[in-house]
mmCIF file of C-alpha atoms in Angstrom:
data_model
loop_
_atom_site.group_PDB
_atom_site.id
_atom_site.type_symbol
_atom_site.label_atom_id
_atom_site.label_comp_id
_atom_site.label_asym_id
_atom_site.label_seq_id
_atom_site.Cartn_x
_atom_site.Cartn_y
_atom_site.Cartn_z
ATOM 1 C CA UNK A 1 0.000 0.000 0.000
ATOM 2 C CA UNK A 2 2.828 2.382 0.923
ATOM 3 C CA UNK A 3 4.577 1.698 -2.407
ATOM 4 C CA UNK A 4 1.358 2.411 -4.315
ATOM 5 C CA UNK A 5 0.931 5.705 -2.481
ATOM 6 C CA UNK A 6 4.521 6.672 -3.251
ATOM 7 C CA UNK A 7 4.091 5.872 -6.931
ATOM 8 C CA UNK A 8 0.825 7.831 -7.054
ATOM 9 C CA UNK A 9 2.510 10.796 -5.357
ATOM 10 C CA UNK A 10 5.407 10.718 -7.826
ATOM 11 C CA UNK A 11 3.003 10.598 -10.789
ATOM 12 C CA UNK A 12 1.056 13.513 -9.318
ATOM 13 C CA UNK A 13 4.230 15.590 -8.938
ATOM 14 C CA UNK A 14 5.299 14.774 -12.507
ATOM 15 C CA UNK A 15 1.910 15.857 -13.861
ATOM 16 C CA UNK A 16 2.095 19.114 -11.898
ATOM 17 C CA UNK A 17 5.583 19.826 -13.249
ATOM 18 C CA UNK A 18 4.482 19.080 -16.814
ATOM 19 C CA UNK A 19 1.508 21.414 -16.428
ATOM 20 C CA UNK A 20 3.736 24.187 -15.046
ATOM 21 C CA UNK A 21 6.174 23.639 -17.945
ATOM 22 C CA UNK A 22 3.305 23.828 -20.445
ATOM 23 C CA UNK A 23 1.576 26.923 -19.029
ATOM 24 C CA UNK A 24 4.785 28.835 -18.335
ATOM 25 C CA UNK A 25 6.233 27.966 -21.732
ATOM 26 C CA UNK A 26 3.020 29.031 -23.440
ATOM 27 C CA UNK A 27 2.988 32.343 -21.577
ATOM 28 C CA UNK A 28 6.611 33.076 -22.520
ATOM 29 C CA UNK A 29 5.970 32.154 -26.143
ATOM 30 C CA UNK A 30 2.951 34.435 -26.446
ATOM 31 C CA UNK A 31 4.974 37.394 -25.210
ATOM 32 C CA UNK A 32 7.239 37.063 -28.247
ATOM 33 C CA UNK A 33 4.759 36.288 -31.029
ATOM 34 C CA UNK A 34 1.771 37.940 -32.614
ATOM 35 C CA UNK A 35 -0.617 37.356 -35.479
ATOM 36 C CA UNK A 36 0.635 38.479 -38.903
ATOM 37 C CA UNK A 37 -2.124 39.841 -41.137
ATOM 38 C CA UNK A 38 -0.993 40.584 -44.661
ATOM 39 C CA UNK A 39 -2.681 43.292 -46.779
ATOM 40 C CA UNK A 40 -5.658 42.527 -48.992
ATOM 41 C CA UNK A 41 -4.221 41.102 -52.214
ATOM 42 C CA UNK A 42 -5.399 40.377 -55.734
ATOM 43 C CA UNK A 43 -4.435 37.024 -57.187
ATOM 44 C CA UNK A 44 -5.872 34.228 -59.270
ATOM 45 C CA UNK A 45 -7.089 31.387 -57.071
ATOM 46 C CA UNK A 46 -7.802 27.748 -57.856
ATOM 47 C CA UNK A 47 -9.374 25.547 -55.191
ATOM 48 C CA UNK A 48 -8.765 21.791 -54.977
ATOM 49 C CA UNK A 49 -10.821 19.394 -52.873
ATOM 50 C CA UNK A 50 -8.922 16.172 -53.528
ATOM 51 C CA UNK A 51 -5.321 15.055 -53.246
ATOM 52 C CA UNK A 52 -4.833 13.417 -56.650
ATOM 53 C CA UNK A 53 -5.860 16.570 -58.532
ATOM 54 C CA UNK A 54 -3.841 18.847 -56.263
ATOM 55 C CA UNK A 55 -0.632 16.821 -56.422
ATOM 56 C CA UNK A 56 -0.822 16.303 -60.188
ATOM 57 C CA UNK A 57 -0.938 20.081 -60.541
ATOM 58 C CA UNK A 58 1.715 20.694 -57.870
ATOM 59 C CA UNK A 59 4.175 18.127 -59.235
ATOM 60 C CA UNK A 60 3.747 19.539 -62.739
ATOM 61 C CA UNK A 61 4.598 23.046 -61.531
ATOM 62 C CA UNK A 62 7.604 21.736 -59.586
ATOM 63 C CA UNK A 63 8.867 19.996 -62.733
ATOM 64 C CA UNK A 64 8.689 23.350 -64.569
ATOM 65 C CA UNK A 65 10.509 25.316 -61.841
ATOM 66 C CA UNK A 66 13.485 27.322 -63.127
ATOM 67 C CA UNK A 67 15.046 29.048 -60.113
ATOM 68 C CA UNK A 68 13.886 28.035 -56.645
ATOM 69 C CA UNK A 69 11.411 25.780 -54.875
ATOM 70 C CA UNK A 70 10.456 26.371 -51.243
ATOM 71 C CA UNK A 71 8.337 23.737 -49.513
ATOM 72 C CA UNK A 72 7.032 23.350 -45.976
ATOM 73 C CA UNK A 73 4.907 20.359 -44.989
ATOM 74 C CA UNK A 74 3.754 19.227 -41.582
ATOM 75 C CA UNK A 75 3.816 15.552 -42.563
ATOM 76 C CA UNK A 76 6.041 13.644 -44.949
ATOM 77 C CA UNK A 77 6.132 9.877 -44.553
ATOM 78 C CA UNK A 78 8.238 7.088 -46.006
ATOM 79 C CA UNK A 79 5.719 5.430 -48.331
ATOM 80 C CA UNK A 80 5.729 5.096 -52.111
ATOM 81 C CA UNK A 81 3.988 8.426 -52.735
ATOM 82 C CA UNK A 82 6.390 10.235 -50.414
ATOM 83 C CA UNK A 83 9.299 8.635 -52.270
ATOM 84 C CA UNK A 84 7.893 9.962 -55.551
ATOM 85 C CA UNK A 85 7.802 13.466 -54.078
ATOM 86 C CA UNK A 86 11.331 13.174 -52.681
ATOM 87 C CA UNK A 87 12.671 11.880 -56.011
ATOM 88 C CA UNK A 88 11.187 14.884 -57.792
ATOM 89 C CA UNK A 89 12.888 17.307 -55.401
ATOM 90 C CA UNK A 90 16.212 15.525 -55.821
ATOM 91 C CA UNK A 91 15.924 15.737 -59.614
ATOM 92 C CA UNK A 92 15.262 19.476 -59.478
ATOM 93 C CA UNK A 93 18.143 20.097 -57.090
ATOM 94 C CA UNK A 94 20.484 18.099 -59.356
ATOM 95 C CA UNK A 95 19.407 20.323 -62.274
ATOM 96 C CA UNK A 96 20.682 23.409 -60.367
ATOM 97 C CA UNK A 97 17.313 24.618 -59.092
ATOM 98 C CA UNK A 98 17.480 25.825 -55.472
ATOM 99 C CA UNK A 99 15.326 23.505 -53.361
ATOM 100 C CA UNK A 100 14.551 24.086 -49.696
ATOM 101 C CA UNK A 101 12.480 21.574 -47.764
ATOM 102 C CA UNK A 102 11.284 22.351 -44.238
ATOM 103 C CA UNK A 103 9.312 19.830 -42.169
ATOM 104 C CA UNK A 104 7.899 19.643 -38.670
ATOM 105 C CA UNK A 105 10.061 17.573 -36.321
ATOM 106 C CA UNK A 106 7.114 15.507 -35.040
ATOM 107 C CA UNK A 107 5.021 15.412 -38.202
ATOM 108 C CA UNK A 108 7.872 14.128 -40.375
ATOM 109 C CA UNK A 109 9.385 11.744 -37.820
ATOM 110 C CA UNK A 110 9.006 8.816 -40.247
ATOM 111 C CA UNK A 111 11.561 10.288 -42.638
ATOM 112 C CA UNK A 112 14.611 8.088 -42.331
ATOM 113 C CA UNK A 113 18.160 9.380 -41.913
ATOM 114 C CA UNK A 114 18.998 7.687 -45.205
ATOM 115 C CA UNK A 115 16.357 9.703 -47.074
ATOM 116 C CA UNK A 116 17.532 12.950 -45.493
ATOM 117 C CA UNK A 117 21.139 12.106 -46.377
ATOM 118 C CA UNK A 118 20.142 11.422 -50.003
ATOM 119 C CA UNK A 119 18.232 14.716 -50.189
ATOM 120 C CA UNK A 120 21.238 16.658 -48.962
ATOM 121 C CA UNK A 121 23.629 14.801 -51.261
ATOM 122 C CA UNK A 122 21.477 15.754 -54.251
ATOM 123 C CA UNK A 123 21.627 19.427 -53.237
ATOM 124 C CA UNK A 124 18.283 19.820 -51.440
ATOM 125 C CA UNK A 125 18.599 22.136 -48.447
ATOM 126 C CA UNK A 126 16.733 20.350 -45.667
ATOM 127 C CA UNK A 127 15.802 21.318 -42.126
ATOM 128 C CA UNK A 128 13.474 20.364 -39.311
ATOM 129 C CA UNK A 129 11.539 23.018 -37.471
ATOM 130 C CA UNK A 130 10.062 23.039 -33.977
ATOM 131 C CA UNK A 131 12.493 20.685 -32.309
ATOM 132 C CA UNK A 132 11.788 20.394 -28.549
ATOM 133 C CA UNK A 133 14.164 22.446 -26.423
ATOM 134 C CA UNK A 134 14.808 23.583 -22.892
ATOM 135 C CA UNK A 135 13.790 25.262 -20.638
ATOM 136 C CA UNK A 136 10.182 24.409 -21.573
ATOM 137 C CA UNK A 137 10.708 20.957 -23.044
ATOM 138 C CA UNK A 138 7.150 19.646 -22.595
ATOM 139 C CA UNK A 139 5.573 22.789 -24.065
ATOM 140 C CA UNK A 140 7.888 22.836 -27.085
ATOM 141 C CA UNK A 141 7.281 19.099 -27.533
ATOM 142 C CA UNK A 142 3.600 19.941 -28.052
ATOM 143 C CA UNK A 143 4.239 22.758 -30.528
ATOM 144 C CA UNK A 144 3.763 21.960 -34.229
ATOM 145 C CA UNK A 145 4.404 23.851 -37.441
ATOM 146 C CA UNK A 146 1.136 22.814 -39.035
ATOM 147 C CA UNK A 147 1.535 25.022 -42.121
ATOM 148 C CA UNK A 148 1.704 23.534 -45.626
ATOM 149 C CA UNK A 149 3.290 25.990 -48.048
ATOM 150 C CA UNK A 150 4.851 25.636 -51.488
ATOM 151 C CA UNK A 151 6.329 28.561 -53.431
ATOM 152 C CA UNK A 152 7.777 28.010 -56.912
ATOM 153 C CA UNK A 153 10.059 30.649 -58.473
ATOM 154 C CA UNK A 154 8.382 33.218 -56.223
ATOM 155 C CA UNK A 155 5.433 33.290 -58.652
ATOM 156 C CA UNK A 156 3.228 30.284 -57.838
ATOM 157 C CA UNK A 157 2.055 29.321 -54.369
ATOM 158 C CA UNK A 158 0.052 26.586 -52.681
ATOM 159 C CA UNK A 159 -1.455 26.431 -49.198
ATOM 160 C CA UNK A 160 -4.041 24.220 -47.517
ATOM 161 C CA UNK A 161 -4.649 21.025 -45.606
ATOM 162 C CA UNK A 162 -2.905 18.302 -47.660
ATOM 163 C CA UNK A 163 0.393 16.693 -46.647
ATOM 164 C CA UNK A 164 2.743 14.179 -48.287
ATOM 165 C CA UNK A 165 1.657 10.583 -47.628
ATOM 166 C CA UNK A 166 -0.331 7.874 -49.363
ATOM 167 C CA UNK A 167 -3.585 8.612 -47.534
ATOM 168 C CA UNK A 168 -3.711 12.092 -49.056
ATOM 169 C CA UNK A 169 -3.887 10.601 -52.568
ATOM 170 C CA UNK A 170 -6.481 7.937 -51.716
ATOM 171 C CA UNK A 171 -4.047 5.030 -51.344
ATOM 172 C CA UNK A 172 -4.897 4.161 -47.733
ATOM 173 C CA UNK A 173 -7.169 1.192 -47.078
ATOM 174 C CA UNK A 174 -9.099 2.804 -44.202
ATOM 175 C CA UNK A 175 -9.072 6.580 -44.762
ATOM 176 C CA UNK A 176 -10.176 6.512 -48.382
ATOM 177 C CA UNK A 177 -11.112 8.618 -50.250
ATOM 178 C CA UNK A 178 -9.573 11.596 -48.486
ATOM 179 C CA UNK A 179 -11.513 14.894 -48.670
ATOM 180 C CA UNK A 180 -9.427 18.014 -48.162
ATOM 181 C CA UNK A 181 -9.089 21.615 -49.347
ATOM 182 C CA UNK A 182 -5.991 23.254 -50.839
ATOM 183 C CA UNK A 183 -5.586 26.400 -52.934
ATOM 184 C CA UNK A 184 -3.207 27.461 -55.695
ATOM 185 C CA UNK A 185 -2.271 31.132 -55.908
ATOM 186 C CA UNK A 186 -0.853 33.139 -58.806
ATOM 187 C CA UNK A 187 -0.478 36.857 -58.173
ATOM 188 C CA UNK A 188 0.207 39.291 -55.363
ATOM 189 C CA UNK A 189 -0.406 36.933 -52.417
ATOM 190 C CA UNK A 190 2.481 34.664 -53.442
ATOM 191 C CA UNK A 191 4.890 37.166 -51.875
ATOM 192 C CA UNK A 192 3.136 36.626 -48.526
ATOM 193 C CA UNK A 193 3.539 32.861 -48.775
ATOM 194 C CA UNK A 194 7.193 33.412 -49.621
ATOM 195 C CA UNK A 195 7.681 35.736 -46.635
ATOM 196 C CA UNK A 196 6.048 33.202 -44.337
ATOM 197 C CA UNK A 197 8.179 30.334 -45.585
ATOM 198 C CA UNK A 198 11.418 32.329 -45.384
ATOM 199 C CA UNK A 199 10.574 33.425 -41.845
ATOM 200 C CA UNK A 200 10.037 29.803 -40.823
ATOM 201 C CA UNK A 201 13.261 28.865 -42.624
ATOM 202 C CA UNK A 202 15.151 31.566 -40.736
ATOM 203 C CA UNK A 203 13.753 30.403 -37.397
ATOM 204 C CA UNK A 204 14.895 26.855 -38.160
ATOM 205 C CA UNK A 205 18.273 27.494 -39.808
ATOM 206 C CA UNK A 206 19.258 31.130 -38.986
ATOM 207 C CA UNK A 207 19.737 31.688 -42.731
ATOM 208 C CA UNK A 208 17.987 35.012 -43.393
ATOM 209 C CA UNK A 209 16.664 35.352 -46.952
ATOM 210 C CA UNK A 210 13.561 37.353 -46.080
ATOM 211 C CA UNK A 211 14.458 40.521 -47.988
ATOM 212 C CA UNK A 212 16.543 38.977 -50.764
ATOM 213 C CA UNK A 213 15.122 40.304 -54.082
ATOM 214 C CA UNK A 214 16.010 37.038 -55.825
ATOM 215 C CA UNK A 215 13.055 35.387 -54.077
ATOM 216 C CA UNK A 216 10.559 38.210 -54.654
ATOM 217 C CA UNK A 217 10.094 38.763 -58.403
ATOM 218 C CA UNK A 218 7.560 41.334 -59.659
ATOM 219 C CA UNK A 219 4.024 39.953 -59.489
ATOM 220 C CA UNK A 220 1.042 40.979 -61.579
ATOM 221 C CA UNK A 221 -2.252 41.351 -59.708
ATOM 222 C CA UNK A 222 -4.982 38.815 -60.350
ATOM 223 C CA UNK A 223 -8.734 39.279 -60.401
ATOM 224 C CA UNK A 224 -9.691 37.729 -57.047
ATOM 225 C CA UNK A 225 -9.407 39.228 -53.548
ATOM 226 C CA UNK A 226 -7.796 37.361 -50.665
ATOM 227 C CA UNK A 227 -5.904 37.925 -47.437
ATOM 228 C CA UNK A 228 -3.434 35.627 -45.704
ATOM 229 C CA UNK A 229 -3.238 35.488 -41.914
ATOM 230 C CA UNK A 230 -0.323 33.778 -40.180
ATOM 231 C CA UNK A 231 -0.509 32.665 -36.543
ATOM 232 C CA UNK A 232 2.036 31.115 -34.165
ATOM 233 C CA UNK A 233 0.343 29.420 -31.238
ATOM 234 C CA UNK A 234 -2.362 32.057 -30.825
ATOM 235 C CA UNK A 235 -4.530 34.198 -33.076
ATOM 236 C CA UNK A 236 -6.679 31.553 -34.758
ATOM 237 C CA UNK A 237 -9.354 31.977 -32.100
ATOM 238 C CA UNK A 238 -9.590 35.675 -32.968
ATOM 239 C CA UNK A 239 -9.914 34.922 -36.694
ATOM 240 C CA UNK A 240 -12.782 32.510 -36.099
ATOM 241 C CA UNK A 241 -14.508 34.842 -33.617
ATOM 242 C CA UNK A 242 -14.404 37.689 -36.151
ATOM 243 C CA UNK A 243 -15.788 35.503 -38.936
ATOM 244 C CA UNK A 244 -18.662 34.192 -36.793
ATOM 245 C CA UNK A 245 -19.457 37.755 -35.686
ATOM 246 C CA UNK A 246 -19.922 38.803 -39.314
ATOM 247 C CA UNK A 247 -22.475 36.086 -40.065
ATOM 248 C CA UNK A 248 -26.057 37.237 -40.546
ATOM 249 C CA UNK A 249 -27.628 34.258 -42.295
ATOM 250 C CA UNK A 250 -25.506 31.108 -42.218
ATOM 251 C CA UNK A 251 -22.228 29.549 -41.126
ATOM 252 C CA UNK A 252 -20.806 26.303 -42.487
ATOM 253 C CA UNK A 253 -17.790 24.805 -40.722
ATOM 254 C CA UNK A 254 -15.896 21.835 -42.128
ATOM 255 C CA UNK A 255 -13.254 20.376 -39.831
ATOM 256 C CA UNK A 256 -11.802 16.974 -38.940
ATOM 257 C CA UNK A 257 -11.728 17.887 -35.226
ATOM 258 C CA UNK A 258 -14.306 20.047 -33.476
ATOM 259 C CA UNK A 259 -12.968 20.989 -30.038
ATOM 260 C CA UNK A 260 -13.665 24.734 -29.658
ATOM 261 C CA UNK A 261 -12.531 27.086 -26.945
ATOM 262 C CA UNK A 262 -15.121 28.345 -24.472
ATOM 263 C CA UNK A 263 -15.259 31.719 -26.256
ATOM 264 C CA UNK A 264 -15.805 30.129 -29.671
ATOM 265 C CA UNK A 265 -18.429 27.749 -28.336
ATOM 266 C CA UNK A 266 -20.349 30.628 -26.761
ATOM 267 C CA UNK A 267 -19.999 32.719 -29.931
ATOM 268 C CA UNK A 268 -21.568 29.925 -31.984
ATOM 269 C CA UNK A 269 -24.417 29.668 -29.496
ATOM 270 C CA UNK A 270 -24.961 33.428 -29.743
ATOM 271 C CA UNK A 271 -25.117 33.153 -33.523
ATOM 272 C CA UNK A 272 -27.761 30.439 -33.263
ATOM 273 C CA UNK A 273 -29.797 32.576 -30.870
ATOM 274 C CA UNK A 274 -29.672 35.415 -33.436
ATOM 275 C CA UNK A 275 -31.202 33.100 -36.034
ATOM 276 C CA UNK A 276 -28.008 32.289 -37.955
ATOM 277 C CA UNK A 277 -28.103 28.802 -39.474
ATOM 278 C CA UNK A 278 -25.126 26.732 -38.364
ATOM 279 C CA UNK A 279 -23.945 23.570 -40.130
ATOM 280 C CA UNK A 280 -20.911 21.627 -38.920
ATOM 281 C CA UNK A 281 -19.345 18.826 -40.976
ATOM 282 C CA UNK A 282 -16.959 16.331 -39.335
ATOM 283 C CA UNK A 283 -15.730 12.856 -40.353
ATOM 284 C CA UNK A 284 -17.656 9.741 -39.460
ATOM 285 C CA UNK A 285 -14.389 7.793 -39.247
ATOM 286 C CA UNK A 286 -11.839 9.267 -36.839
ATOM 287 C CA UNK A 287 -8.099 9.154 -37.500
ATOM 288 C CA UNK A 288 -7.063 9.915 -33.905
ATOM 289 C CA UNK A 289 -8.120 8.492 -30.570
ATOM 290 C CA UNK A 290 -10.755 10.366 -28.500
ATOM 291 C CA UNK A 291 -11.322 13.245 -30.970
ATOM 292 C CA UNK A 292 -14.926 12.198 -31.580
ATOM 293 C CA UNK A 293 -15.634 11.869 -27.862
ATOM 294 C CA UNK A 294 -14.093 15.304 -27.259
ATOM 295 C CA UNK A 295 -16.596 16.905 -29.647
ATOM 296 C CA UNK A 296 -19.786 15.240 -28.414
ATOM 297 C CA UNK A 297 -20.348 17.508 -25.382
ATOM 298 C CA UNK A 298 -20.357 20.541 -27.713
ATOM 299 C CA UNK A 299 -22.456 18.915 -30.420
ATOM 300 C CA UNK A 300 -25.283 17.954 -28.051
ATOM 301 C CA UNK A 301 -25.718 21.557 -26.908
ATOM 302 C CA UNK A 302 -25.420 23.086 -30.384
ATOM 303 C CA UNK A 303 -27.788 20.544 -31.918
ATOM 304 C CA UNK A 304 -30.355 21.168 -29.182
ATOM 305 C CA UNK A 305 -30.145 24.907 -29.938
ATOM 306 C CA UNK A 306 -30.711 24.452 -33.664
ATOM 307 C CA UNK A 307 -27.379 23.559 -35.292
ATOM 308 C CA UNK A 308 -27.095 20.858 -37.947
ATOM 309 C CA UNK A 309 -24.306 18.407 -37.116
ATOM 310 C CA UNK A 310 -23.249 16.138 -39.986
ATOM 311 C CA UNK A 311 -20.779 13.289 -40.344
ATOM 312 C CA UNK A 312 -19.042 12.848 -43.691
ATOM 313 C CA UNK A 313 -19.596 9.276 -44.887
ATOM 314 C CA UNK A 314 -17.689 9.105 -48.165
ATOM 315 C CA UNK A 315 -14.192 8.469 -46.861
ATOM 316 C CA UNK A 316 -12.259 10.647 -44.426
ATOM 317 C CA UNK A 317 -12.990 14.340 -43.950
ATOM 318 C CA UNK A 318 -9.881 16.466 -43.338
ATOM 319 C CA UNK A 319 -11.165 19.783 -44.745
ATOM 320 C CA UNK A 320 -10.466 23.056 -42.945
ATOM 321 C CA UNK A 321 -13.108 25.353 -44.372
ATOM 322 C CA UNK A 322 -15.538 27.967 -43.168
ATOM 323 C CA UNK A 323 -18.204 29.687 -45.265
ATOM 324 C CA UNK A 324 -19.891 32.838 -43.984
ATOM 325 C CA UNK A 325 -23.121 34.051 -45.664
ATOM 326 C CA UNK A 326 -21.719 33.138 -49.101
ATOM 327 C CA UNK A 327 -19.616 36.282 -48.686
ATOM 328 C CA UNK A 328 -16.366 35.069 -47.078
ATOM 329 C CA UNK A 329 -14.655 31.712 -47.137
ATOM 330 C CA UNK A 330 -11.726 30.600 -45.021
ATOM 331 C CA UNK A 331 -9.486 27.858 -46.372
ATOM 332 C CA UNK A 332 -6.230 27.096 -44.629
ATOM 333 C CA UNK A 333 -4.420 24.803 -42.233
ATOM 334 C CA UNK A 334 -6.326 25.532 -39.000
ATOM 335 C CA UNK A 335 -8.611 22.916 -37.529
ATOM 336 C CA UNK A 336 -11.518 23.979 -35.313
ATOM 337 C CA UNK A 337 -9.774 22.614 -32.224
ATOM 338 C CA UNK A 338 -7.714 23.785 -29.270
ATOM 339 C CA UNK A 339 -4.432 22.584 -30.745
ATOM 340 C CA UNK A 340 -4.817 24.884 -33.770
ATOM 341 C CA UNK A 341 -6.220 27.661 -31.588
ATOM 342 C CA UNK A 342 -3.491 27.703 -28.941
ATOM 343 C CA UNK A 343 -0.496 25.559 -29.981
ATOM 344 C CA UNK A 344 0.144 25.147 -33.683
ATOM 345 C CA UNK A 345 1.636 27.560 -36.175
ATOM 346 C CA UNK A 346 -0.996 27.971 -38.883
ATOM 347 C CA UNK A 347 -1.833 29.959 -42.015
ATOM 348 C CA UNK A 348 -5.323 30.809 -43.257
ATOM 349 C CA UNK A 349 -6.513 32.342 -46.507
ATOM 350 C CA UNK A 350 -9.618 34.520 -46.372
ATOM 351 C CA UNK A 351 -11.291 34.650 -49.782
ATOM 352 C CA UNK A 352 -13.666 37.480 -50.627
ATOM 353 C CA UNK A 353 -14.408 37.356 -54.373
ATOM 354 C CA UNK A 354 -17.503 35.813 -55.932
ATOM 355 C CA UNK A 355 -15.530 33.266 -57.985
ATOM 356 C CA UNK A 356 -13.779 31.769 -54.958
ATOM 357 C CA UNK A 357 -16.947 31.891 -52.877
ATOM 358 C CA UNK A 358 -18.961 30.050 -55.518
ATOM 359 C CA UNK A 359 -16.259 27.396 -55.866
ATOM 360 C CA UNK A 360 -16.113 26.929 -52.084
ATOM 361 C CA UNK A 361 -19.907 26.825 -51.896
ATOM 362 C CA UNK A 362 -20.054 24.191 -54.625
ATOM 363 C CA UNK A 363 -17.577 21.943 -52.840
ATOM 364 C CA UNK A 364 -19.236 22.452 -49.447
ATOM 365 C CA UNK A 365 -22.616 21.504 -50.902
ATOM 366 C CA UNK A 366 -21.083 18.265 -52.167
ATOM 367 C CA UNK A 367 -19.673 17.649 -48.674
ATOM 368 C CA UNK A 368 -23.150 18.113 -47.214
ATOM 369 C CA UNK A 369 -24.800 15.727 -49.671
ATOM 370 C CA UNK A 370 -22.202 13.090 -48.803
ATOM 371 C CA UNK A 371 -22.859 13.492 -45.078
ATOM 372 C CA UNK A 372 -25.605 12.482 -42.655
ATOM 373 C CA UNK A 373 -26.682 13.430 -39.098
ATOM 374 C CA UNK A 374 -24.890 11.669 -36.266
ATOM 375 C CA UNK A 375 -26.719 8.491 -35.379
ATOM 376 C CA UNK A 376 -24.414 6.726 -32.961
ATOM 377 C CA UNK A 377 -25.457 5.208 -29.658
ATOM 378 C CA UNK A 378 -22.368 6.646 -27.970
ATOM 379 C CA UNK A 379 -23.570 10.113 -28.994
ATOM 380 C CA UNK A 380 -27.338 9.742 -28.535
ATOM 381 C CA UNK A 381 -27.360 7.659 -25.339
ATOM 382 C CA UNK A 382 -23.867 7.381 -23.863
ATOM 383 C CA UNK A 383 -23.374 4.722 -21.219
ATOM 384 C CA UNK A 384 -20.986 4.949 -18.281
ATOM 385 C CA UNK A 385 -18.018 3.798 -20.366
ATOM 386 C CA UNK A 386 -18.645 6.389 -23.081
ATOM 387 C CA UNK A 387 -19.130 9.102 -20.469
ATOM 388 C CA UNK A 388 -15.755 8.183 -18.999
ATOM 389 C CA UNK A 389 -14.160 8.412 -22.456
ATOM 390 C CA UNK A 390 -15.725 11.849 -22.944
ATOM 391 C CA UNK A 391 -14.396 13.010 -19.561
ATOM 392 C CA UNK A 392 -10.890 11.805 -20.445
ATOM 393 C CA UNK A 393 -11.151 13.443 -23.876
ATOM 394 C CA UNK A 394 -12.158 16.747 -22.274
ATOM 395 C CA UNK A 395 -9.136 16.671 -19.962
ATOM 396 C CA UNK A 396 -6.796 15.901 -22.846
ATOM 397 C CA UNK A 397 -8.513 18.217 -25.361
ATOM 398 C CA UNK A 398 -5.702 20.850 -25.474
ATOM 399 C CA UNK A 399 -3.347 18.175 -26.833
ATOM 400 C CA UNK A 400 -5.625 16.088 -29.116
#
């Protein structure tokens, strides 16, 4: 009995120390960072809602690159599709095109040392970002660079929710097909993607290329209006609060994980009470433990107050999209969860033109038709076991 008490006491002390590390590290980080809102830009935008179409287009543009290729992904794995991507980068580097590849330390942990060595030998400049470090090791271990950015010759950019692995191109047995949103940009906003990538590159490598004219060629304006917003562990909550505040008729939220902050949850309830129609689309099949259980406590309240809660049935739903009154759409890397709100580094594109809005609306309507209301016993009538899982999920929700 005495040994058990000692072990329990030690575990309790460890948990307290981890929590202090996390909260103190977060507070220190927020003192040094702030949201970066770029000016309203004019570019030409193309929206993709599937991996195969996006990566065919992306790989084609990479093949045509003449000067430099800058790529940041959260996840790169070691499967056949990832190898195809890596081979393409090696070929471009060997043809004297500058290639820089930046990946998250956790997200790309499956990249082998052999692959990294081959990339560097071919001339690809490679670096990890967000490696854990002291003095706040546990907090920095939780931090992720969740951005996905590609900039080609400083003239073509991509940003969105897709990473490099077989599941993103519908080659996974379980999570198939994979629904996601990604955008291609030609025009003024490419310079903002470039600035964001080069800032992340500088933070990881201390190589400062942020004002080098070689990477910022003249750009002709496009016909569509957009604005990029970059956040580093805070700021996403404010973006979502502002968007919800602007809604007068309807809000559609597509997200793989719905774990809102208290402020966001209350803001959605206020919108419902004002008569705004709220539709939330989430996956029926989860790709992470406890994320469904973490969302149920919010869904029950919102559904009771008039929201429509849908589960996507045709494969896995990884979209990060918000549509406000058919006037503004938000497509980016931020999930509607506490990790994106308060931990991850993210980038979101606000789209304001009628062409982008109609394209987003068209895709969202397809998402809705391929979804159905939640009809699970664990959601409708949770037993004691499911209630316990929900309680655990709530406690762990900042890290899910």
